[in-house]
CSV table of C-alpha atoms in Angstrom, one decimal:
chain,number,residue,atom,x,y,z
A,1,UNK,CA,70.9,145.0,102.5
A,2,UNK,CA,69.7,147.4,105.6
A,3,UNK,CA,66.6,149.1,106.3
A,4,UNK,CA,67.5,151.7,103.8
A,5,UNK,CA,69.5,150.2,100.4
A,6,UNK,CA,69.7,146.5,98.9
A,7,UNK,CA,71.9,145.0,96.9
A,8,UNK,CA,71.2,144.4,92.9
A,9,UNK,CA,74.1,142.3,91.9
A,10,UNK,CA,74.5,140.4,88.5
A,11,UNK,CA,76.6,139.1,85.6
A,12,UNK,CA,77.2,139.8,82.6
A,13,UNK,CA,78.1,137.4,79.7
A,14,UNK,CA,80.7,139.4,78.0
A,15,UNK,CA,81.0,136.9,74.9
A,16,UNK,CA,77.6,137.8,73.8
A,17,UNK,CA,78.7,142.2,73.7
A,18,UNK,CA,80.6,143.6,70.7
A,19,UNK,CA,83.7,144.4,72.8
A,20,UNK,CA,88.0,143.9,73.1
A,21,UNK,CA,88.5,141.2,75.3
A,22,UNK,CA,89.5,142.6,78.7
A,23,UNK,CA,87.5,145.5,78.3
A,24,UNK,CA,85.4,147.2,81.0
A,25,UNK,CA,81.7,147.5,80.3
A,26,UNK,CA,79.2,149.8,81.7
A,27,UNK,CA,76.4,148.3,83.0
A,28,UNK,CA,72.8,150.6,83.9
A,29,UNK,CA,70.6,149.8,86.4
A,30,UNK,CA,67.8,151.5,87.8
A,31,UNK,CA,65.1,150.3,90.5
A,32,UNK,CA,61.7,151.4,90.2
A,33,UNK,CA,58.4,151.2,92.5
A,34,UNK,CA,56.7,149.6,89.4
A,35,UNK,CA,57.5,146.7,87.1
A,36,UNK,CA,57.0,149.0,84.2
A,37,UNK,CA,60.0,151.3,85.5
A,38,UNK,CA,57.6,154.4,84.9
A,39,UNK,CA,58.0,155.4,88.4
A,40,UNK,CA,62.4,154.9,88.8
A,41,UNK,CA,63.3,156.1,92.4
A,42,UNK,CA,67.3,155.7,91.7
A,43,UNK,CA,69.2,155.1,88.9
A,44,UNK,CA,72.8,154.5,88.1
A,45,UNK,CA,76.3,153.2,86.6
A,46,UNK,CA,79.0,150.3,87.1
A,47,UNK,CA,81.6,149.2,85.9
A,48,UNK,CA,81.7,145.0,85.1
A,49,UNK,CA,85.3,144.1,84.9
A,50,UNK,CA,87.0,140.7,83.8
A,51,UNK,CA,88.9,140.6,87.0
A,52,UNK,CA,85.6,140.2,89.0
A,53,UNK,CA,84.4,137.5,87.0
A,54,UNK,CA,82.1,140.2,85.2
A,55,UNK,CA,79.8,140.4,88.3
A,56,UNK,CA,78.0,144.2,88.7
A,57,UNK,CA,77.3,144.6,92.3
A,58,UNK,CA,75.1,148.0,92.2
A,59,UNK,CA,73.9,149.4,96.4
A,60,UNK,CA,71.2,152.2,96.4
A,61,UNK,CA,71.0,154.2,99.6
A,62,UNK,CA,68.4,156.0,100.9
A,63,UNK,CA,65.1,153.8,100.0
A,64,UNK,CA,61.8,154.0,102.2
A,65,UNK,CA,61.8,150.9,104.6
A,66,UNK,CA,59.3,148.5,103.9
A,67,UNK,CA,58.5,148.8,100.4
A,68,UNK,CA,58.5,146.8,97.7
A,69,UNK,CA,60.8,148.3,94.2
């Protein structure tokens, strides 16, 4: 992380999703200044692949130093 972006990073358990083996899965994220997400400052999409042990590693830019998402 800098002053300005963090990291969200995470795995997914691809035996628990209806899905071909192998296959890509789209993951959403979003980060929000409340823990009801009704105030989302960035939202977004990536892709979890089988080659990177299903890990989603998501970096928003551009966030106010010093706050608390």
């Amino acid at each position: 992380p800098t002053a300005d972006s963090v990291v969200l990073w995470t795995r997914i358990a691809p035996q628990a999703l209806p899905m071909a083996p192998g296959a890509a899965v789209e993951v959403h994220w979003e980060l929000a200044h409340d823990a009801a997400f009704a105030h989302v400052v960035q939202r977004g999409r990536v892709q979890a692949l089988a080659e990177l042990g299903w890990s989603v590693h998501a970096e928003p830019q551009g966030l106010a130093p010093n706050q608390h998402y």
